[in-house]
Short mmCIF file of C-alpha atoms in Angstrom, two decimals:
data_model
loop_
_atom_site.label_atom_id
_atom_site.label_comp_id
_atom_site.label_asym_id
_atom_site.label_seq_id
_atom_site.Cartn_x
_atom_site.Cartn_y
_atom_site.Cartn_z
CA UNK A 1 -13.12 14.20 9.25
CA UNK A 2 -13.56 11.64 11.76
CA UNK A 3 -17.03 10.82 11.07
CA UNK A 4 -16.60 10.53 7.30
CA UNK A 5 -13.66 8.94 6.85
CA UNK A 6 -14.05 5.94 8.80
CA UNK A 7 -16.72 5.57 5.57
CA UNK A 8 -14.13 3.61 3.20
CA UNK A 9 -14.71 2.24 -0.37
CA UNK A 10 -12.85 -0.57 -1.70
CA UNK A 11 -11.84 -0.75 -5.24
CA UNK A 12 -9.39 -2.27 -8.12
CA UNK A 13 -9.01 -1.17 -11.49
CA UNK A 14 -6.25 -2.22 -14.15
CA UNK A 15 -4.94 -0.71 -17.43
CA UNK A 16 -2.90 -2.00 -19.89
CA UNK A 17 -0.73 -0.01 -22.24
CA UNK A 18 1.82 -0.88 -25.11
CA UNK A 19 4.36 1.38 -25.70
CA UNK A 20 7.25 1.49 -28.72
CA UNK A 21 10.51 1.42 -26.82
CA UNK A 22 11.68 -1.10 -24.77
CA UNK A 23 11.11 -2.26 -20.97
CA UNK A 24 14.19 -0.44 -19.65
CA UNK A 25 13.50 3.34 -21.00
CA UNK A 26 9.56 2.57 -20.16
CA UNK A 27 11.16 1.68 -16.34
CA UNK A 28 13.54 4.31 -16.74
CA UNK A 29 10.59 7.46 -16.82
CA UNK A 30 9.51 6.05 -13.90
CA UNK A 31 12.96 5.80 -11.81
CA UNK A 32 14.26 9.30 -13.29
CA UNK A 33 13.01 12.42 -11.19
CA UNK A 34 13.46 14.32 -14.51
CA UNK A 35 11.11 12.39 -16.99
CA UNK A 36 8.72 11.52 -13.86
CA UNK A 37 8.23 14.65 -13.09
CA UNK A 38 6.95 15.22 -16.50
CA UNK A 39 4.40 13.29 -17.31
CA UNK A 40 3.09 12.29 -14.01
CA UNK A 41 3.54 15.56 -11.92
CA UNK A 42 3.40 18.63 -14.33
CA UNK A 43 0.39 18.46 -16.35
CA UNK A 44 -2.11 21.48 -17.38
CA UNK A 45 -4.17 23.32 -15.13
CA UNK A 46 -1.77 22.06 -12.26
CA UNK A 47 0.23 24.05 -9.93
CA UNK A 48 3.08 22.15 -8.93
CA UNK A 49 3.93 23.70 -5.71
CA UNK A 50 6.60 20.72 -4.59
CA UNK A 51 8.33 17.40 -6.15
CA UNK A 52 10.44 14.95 -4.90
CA UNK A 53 11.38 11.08 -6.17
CA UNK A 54 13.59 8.88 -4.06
CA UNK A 55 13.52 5.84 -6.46
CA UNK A 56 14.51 2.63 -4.41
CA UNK A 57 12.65 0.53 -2.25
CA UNK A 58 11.17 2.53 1.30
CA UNK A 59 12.64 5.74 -0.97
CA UNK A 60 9.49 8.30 -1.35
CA UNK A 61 7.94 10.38 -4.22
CA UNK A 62 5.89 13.58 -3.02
CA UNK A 63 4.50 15.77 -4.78
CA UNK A 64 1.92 18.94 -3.63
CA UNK A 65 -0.35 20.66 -6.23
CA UNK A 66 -3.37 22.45 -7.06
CA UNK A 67 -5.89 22.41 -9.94
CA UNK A 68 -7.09 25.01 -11.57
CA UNK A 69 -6.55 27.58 -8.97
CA UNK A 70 -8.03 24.89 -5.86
CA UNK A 71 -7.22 23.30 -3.09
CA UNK A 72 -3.68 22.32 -2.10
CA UNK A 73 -3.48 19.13 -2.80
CA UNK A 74 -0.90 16.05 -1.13
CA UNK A 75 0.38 12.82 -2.95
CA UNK A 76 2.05 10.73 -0.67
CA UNK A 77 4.02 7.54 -2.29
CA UNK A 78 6.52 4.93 -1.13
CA UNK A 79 8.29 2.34 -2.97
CA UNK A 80 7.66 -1.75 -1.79
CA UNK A 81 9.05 -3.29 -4.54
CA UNK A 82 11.54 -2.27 -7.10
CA UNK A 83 12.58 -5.00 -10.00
CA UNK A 84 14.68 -3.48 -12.62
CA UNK A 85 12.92 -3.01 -16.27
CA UNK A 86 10.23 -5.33 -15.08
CA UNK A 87 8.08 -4.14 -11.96
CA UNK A 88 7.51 -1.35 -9.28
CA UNK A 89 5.00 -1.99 -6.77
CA UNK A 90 4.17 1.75 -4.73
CA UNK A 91 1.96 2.61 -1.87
CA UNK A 92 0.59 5.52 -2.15
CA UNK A 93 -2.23 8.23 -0.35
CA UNK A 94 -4.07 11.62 -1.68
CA UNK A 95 -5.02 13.97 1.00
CA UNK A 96 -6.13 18.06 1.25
CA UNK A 97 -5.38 19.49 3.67
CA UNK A 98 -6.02 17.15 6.82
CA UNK A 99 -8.73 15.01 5.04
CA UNK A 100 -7.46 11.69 3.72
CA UNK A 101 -8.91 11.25 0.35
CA UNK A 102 -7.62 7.47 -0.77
CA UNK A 103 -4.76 5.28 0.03
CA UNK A 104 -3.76 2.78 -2.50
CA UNK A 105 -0.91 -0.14 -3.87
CA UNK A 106 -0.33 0.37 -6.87
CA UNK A 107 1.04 -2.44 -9.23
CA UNK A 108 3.24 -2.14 -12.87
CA UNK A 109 4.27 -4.64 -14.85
CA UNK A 110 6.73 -4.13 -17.39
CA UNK A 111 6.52 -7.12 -19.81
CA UNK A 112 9.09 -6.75 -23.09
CA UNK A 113 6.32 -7.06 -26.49
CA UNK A 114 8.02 -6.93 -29.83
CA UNK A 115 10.74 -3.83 -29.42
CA UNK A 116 8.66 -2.58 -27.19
CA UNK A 117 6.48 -2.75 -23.72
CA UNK A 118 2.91 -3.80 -22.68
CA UNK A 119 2.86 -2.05 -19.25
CA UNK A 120 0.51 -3.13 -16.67
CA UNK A 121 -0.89 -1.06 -14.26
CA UNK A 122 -3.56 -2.31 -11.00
CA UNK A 123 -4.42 -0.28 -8.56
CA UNK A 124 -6.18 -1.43 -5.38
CA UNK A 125 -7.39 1.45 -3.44
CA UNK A 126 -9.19 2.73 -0.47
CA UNK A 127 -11.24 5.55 -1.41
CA UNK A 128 -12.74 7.77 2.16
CA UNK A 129 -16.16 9.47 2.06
CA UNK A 130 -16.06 13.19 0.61
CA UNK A 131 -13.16 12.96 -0.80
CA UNK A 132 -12.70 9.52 -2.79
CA UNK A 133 -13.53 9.60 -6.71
CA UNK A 134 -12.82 5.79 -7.62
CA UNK A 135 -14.08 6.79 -11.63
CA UNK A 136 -11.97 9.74 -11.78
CA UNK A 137 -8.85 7.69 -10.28
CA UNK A 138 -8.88 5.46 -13.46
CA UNK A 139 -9.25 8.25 -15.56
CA UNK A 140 -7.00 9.98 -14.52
CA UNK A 141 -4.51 7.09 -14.06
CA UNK A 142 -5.23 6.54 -17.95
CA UNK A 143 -3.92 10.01 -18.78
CA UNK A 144 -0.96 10.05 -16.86
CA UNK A 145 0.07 6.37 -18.83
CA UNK A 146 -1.37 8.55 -22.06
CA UNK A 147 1.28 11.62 -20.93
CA UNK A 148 4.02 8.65 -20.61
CA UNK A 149 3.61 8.03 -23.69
CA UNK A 150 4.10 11.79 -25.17
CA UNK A 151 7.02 11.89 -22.87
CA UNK A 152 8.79 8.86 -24.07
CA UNK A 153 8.10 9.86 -28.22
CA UNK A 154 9.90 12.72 -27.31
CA UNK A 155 12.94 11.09 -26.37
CA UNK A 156 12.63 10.67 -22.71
CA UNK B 1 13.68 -13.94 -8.66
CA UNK B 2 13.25 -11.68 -11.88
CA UNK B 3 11.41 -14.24 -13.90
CA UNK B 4 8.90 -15.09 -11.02
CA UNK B 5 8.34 -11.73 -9.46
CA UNK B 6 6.46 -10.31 -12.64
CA UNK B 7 4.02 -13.39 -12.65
CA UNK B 8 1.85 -11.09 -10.04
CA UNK B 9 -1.64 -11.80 -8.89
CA UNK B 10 -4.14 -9.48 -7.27
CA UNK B 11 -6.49 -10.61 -4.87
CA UNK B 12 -8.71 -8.68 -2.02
CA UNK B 13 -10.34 -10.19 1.17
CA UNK B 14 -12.24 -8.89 3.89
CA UNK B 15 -12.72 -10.26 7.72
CA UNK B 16 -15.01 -8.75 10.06
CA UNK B 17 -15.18 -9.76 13.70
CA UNK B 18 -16.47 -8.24 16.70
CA UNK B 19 -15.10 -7.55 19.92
CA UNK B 20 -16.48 -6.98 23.26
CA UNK B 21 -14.28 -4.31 24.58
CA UNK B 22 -14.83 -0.55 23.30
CA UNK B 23 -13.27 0.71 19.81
CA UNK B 24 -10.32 2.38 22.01
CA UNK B 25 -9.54 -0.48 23.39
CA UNK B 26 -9.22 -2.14 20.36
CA UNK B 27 -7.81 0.74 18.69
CA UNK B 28 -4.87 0.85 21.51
CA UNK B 29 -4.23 -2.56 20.53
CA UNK B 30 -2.96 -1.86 17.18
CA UNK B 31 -0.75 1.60 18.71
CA UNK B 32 1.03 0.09 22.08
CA UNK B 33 3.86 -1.66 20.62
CA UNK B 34 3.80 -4.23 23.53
CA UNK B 35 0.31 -5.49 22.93
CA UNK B 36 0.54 -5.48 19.27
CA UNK B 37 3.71 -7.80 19.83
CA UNK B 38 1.51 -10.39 21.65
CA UNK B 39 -1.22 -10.68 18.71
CA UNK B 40 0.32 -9.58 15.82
CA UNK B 41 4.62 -11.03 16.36
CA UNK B 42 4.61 -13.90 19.18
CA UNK B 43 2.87 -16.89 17.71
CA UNK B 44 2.90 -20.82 18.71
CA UNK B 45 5.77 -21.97 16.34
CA UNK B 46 7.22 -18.56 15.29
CA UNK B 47 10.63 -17.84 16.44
CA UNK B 48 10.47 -13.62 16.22
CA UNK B 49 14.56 -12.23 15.23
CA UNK B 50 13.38 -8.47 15.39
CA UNK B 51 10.12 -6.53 16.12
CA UNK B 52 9.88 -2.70 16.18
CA UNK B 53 6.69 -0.31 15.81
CA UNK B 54 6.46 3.02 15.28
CA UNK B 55 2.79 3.90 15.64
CA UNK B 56 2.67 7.16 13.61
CA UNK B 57 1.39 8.24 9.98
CA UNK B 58 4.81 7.05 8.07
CA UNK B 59 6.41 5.17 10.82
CA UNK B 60 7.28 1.58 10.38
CA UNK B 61 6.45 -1.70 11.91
CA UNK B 62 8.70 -4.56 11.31
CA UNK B 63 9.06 -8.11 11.88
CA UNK B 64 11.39 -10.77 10.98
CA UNK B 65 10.44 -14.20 12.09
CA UNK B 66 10.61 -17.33 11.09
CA UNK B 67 8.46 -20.37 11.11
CA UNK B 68 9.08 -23.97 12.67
CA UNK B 69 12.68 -23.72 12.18
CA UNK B 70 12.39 -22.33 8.29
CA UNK B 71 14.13 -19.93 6.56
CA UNK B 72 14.10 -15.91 7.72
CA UNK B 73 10.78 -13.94 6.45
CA UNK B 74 10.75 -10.04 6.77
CA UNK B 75 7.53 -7.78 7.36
CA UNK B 76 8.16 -4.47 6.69
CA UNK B 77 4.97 -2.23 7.02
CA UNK B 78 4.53 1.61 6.56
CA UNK B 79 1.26 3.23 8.39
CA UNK B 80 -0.41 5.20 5.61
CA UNK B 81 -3.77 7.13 7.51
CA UNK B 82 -4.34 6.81 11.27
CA UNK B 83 -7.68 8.11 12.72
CA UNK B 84 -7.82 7.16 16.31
CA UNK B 85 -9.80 4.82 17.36
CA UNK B 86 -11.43 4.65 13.80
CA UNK B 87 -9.24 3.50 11.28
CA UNK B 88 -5.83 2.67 10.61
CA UNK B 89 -4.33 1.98 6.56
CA UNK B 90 -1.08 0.17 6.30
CA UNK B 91 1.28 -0.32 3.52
CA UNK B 92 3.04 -3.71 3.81
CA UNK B 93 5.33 -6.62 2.08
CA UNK B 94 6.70 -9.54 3.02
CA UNK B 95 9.93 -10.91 1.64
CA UNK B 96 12.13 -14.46 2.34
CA UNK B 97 15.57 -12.69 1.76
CA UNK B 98 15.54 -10.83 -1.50
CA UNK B 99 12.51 -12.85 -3.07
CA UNK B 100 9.64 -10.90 -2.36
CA UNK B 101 6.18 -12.83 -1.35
CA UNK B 102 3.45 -9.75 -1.69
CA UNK B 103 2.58 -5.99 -1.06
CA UNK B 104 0.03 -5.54 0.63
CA UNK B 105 -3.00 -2.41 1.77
CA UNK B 106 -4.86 -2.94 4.33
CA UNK B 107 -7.55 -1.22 6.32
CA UNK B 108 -8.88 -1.74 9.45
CA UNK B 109 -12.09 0.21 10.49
CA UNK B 110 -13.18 0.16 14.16
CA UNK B 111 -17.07 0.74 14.65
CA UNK B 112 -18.31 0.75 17.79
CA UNK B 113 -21.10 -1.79 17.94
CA UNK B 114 -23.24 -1.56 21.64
CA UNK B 115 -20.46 -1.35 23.96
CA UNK B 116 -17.83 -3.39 21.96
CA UNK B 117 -16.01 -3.03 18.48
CA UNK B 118 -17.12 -4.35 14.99
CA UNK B 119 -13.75 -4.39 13.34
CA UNK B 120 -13.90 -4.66 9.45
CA UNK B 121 -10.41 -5.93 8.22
CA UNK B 122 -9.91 -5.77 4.18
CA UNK B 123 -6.45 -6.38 2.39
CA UNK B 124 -5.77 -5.63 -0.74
CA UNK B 125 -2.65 -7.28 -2.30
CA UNK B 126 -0.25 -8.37 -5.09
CA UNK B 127 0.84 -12.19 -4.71
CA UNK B 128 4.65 -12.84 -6.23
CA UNK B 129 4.77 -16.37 -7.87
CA UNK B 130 7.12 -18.43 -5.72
CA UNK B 131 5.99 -17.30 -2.25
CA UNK B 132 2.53 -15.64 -2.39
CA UNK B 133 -0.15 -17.66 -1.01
CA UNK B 134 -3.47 -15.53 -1.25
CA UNK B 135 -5.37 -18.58 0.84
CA UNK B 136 -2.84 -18.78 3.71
CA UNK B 137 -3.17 -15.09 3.55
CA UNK B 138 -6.42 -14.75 4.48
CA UNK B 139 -6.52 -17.68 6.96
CA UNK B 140 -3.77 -16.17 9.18
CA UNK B 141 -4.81 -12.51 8.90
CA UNK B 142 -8.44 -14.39 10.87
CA UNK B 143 -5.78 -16.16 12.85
CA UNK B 144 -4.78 -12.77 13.97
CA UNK B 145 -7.54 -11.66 14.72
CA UNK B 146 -8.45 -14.40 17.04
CA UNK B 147 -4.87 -13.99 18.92
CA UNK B 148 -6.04 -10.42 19.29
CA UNK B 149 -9.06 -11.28 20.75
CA UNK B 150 -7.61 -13.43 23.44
CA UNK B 151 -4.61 -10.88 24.12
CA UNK B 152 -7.90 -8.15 24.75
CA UNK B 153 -9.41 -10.70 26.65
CA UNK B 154 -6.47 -11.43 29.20
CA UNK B 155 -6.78 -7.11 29.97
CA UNK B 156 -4.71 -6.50 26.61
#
């Protein structure tokens, strides 16, 4: 682990998303364990082995899965800066096992637009040698905003 | 605080700077809460209120200080991946009462480089309108790194 992880990639990405209902339910799936849990934690193909949100500043959000039958794998998240219905700022690290795979701060911006919200997410990450997937992060990142989105049309 | 704290800009910078003592050394450093004090807390014009580390994956480091007789400014910091003498990751903001100034990640790498340390220093971090300064952040993170380098030099 040592030798490789000491090997560390820099790198920022940020999406932007509009979504029909207003700042405070868009804030509200991410300060509710119930409607976090469902679009960002239970997704398909995933195990969801353990979940917990703490939703105020220093408060924590873990969560343990597998894919598709792999690894066990760790998210790690605490809260830095909590402003209601208009920004969350999280730090955050993915590990399996004992290997460190990324650390990163993670920035959203709720901004009201119309009825409804242009959300803002950056991400500025650390990604460690044999484990880091900078691409995949953004993808990924994109579906979970993309799984918000189902979650909140279906009244959440 | 509401209006401001949205208004958030990203930046990155990294510092390297090598030292002549070994990576443990300078590893040891950032772990020993009384030498981290000297670099990192006690600075010419800095009057320091609190200071407490807790060198452990999730344990906290924080300072509250304040500057040439201004008002109160609180570091709070969260260590996200610890490899000894390799790397460290921290989580950390800084606020002046409840206005937040920035969240930061940053990671520190320790190489070892003949028989002293090439340390590579990148932050990554979100700058609040009102109180973040992304050039002052960047000139006192070097700043640090010099104090470091004399607190190693006196046997630190």
């Amino acid at each position: 682990m040592t030798e490789t992880v000491a090997d560390a990639a820099h790198a920022t990405f940020t999406i932007e998303r509009v979504y029909p209902q207003a700042p405070a339910r868009v804030f509200n799936a991410h300060a509710d364990i119930g409607l976090k849990r469902r679009w960002f934690a239970e997704g398909e193909g995933f195990t969801l082995h353990h979940y917990a949100l703490d939703f105020r500043v220093d408060g924590r959000e873990t969560a343990r899965f597998s894919f598709e039958g792999g690894p066990e794998v760790t998210m790690e998240m605490v809260h830095q800066v909590i402003v209601p219905d208009r920004l969350i700022v999280i730090a955050y690290r993915m590990a399996m096992g004992d290997q460190p795979i990324s650390a990163s701060l993670a920035t959203i911006v709720f901004i009201a637009n119309g009825g409804g919200t242009r959300l803002t997410y950056t991400e500025q990450g650390v990604y460690f040698a044999g484990g880091g997937d900078i691409q995949g992060r953004e993808e990924g990142s994109r579906g979970l905003l993309e799984r918000l989105a189902e979650v909140l049309a279906e009244g959440g």
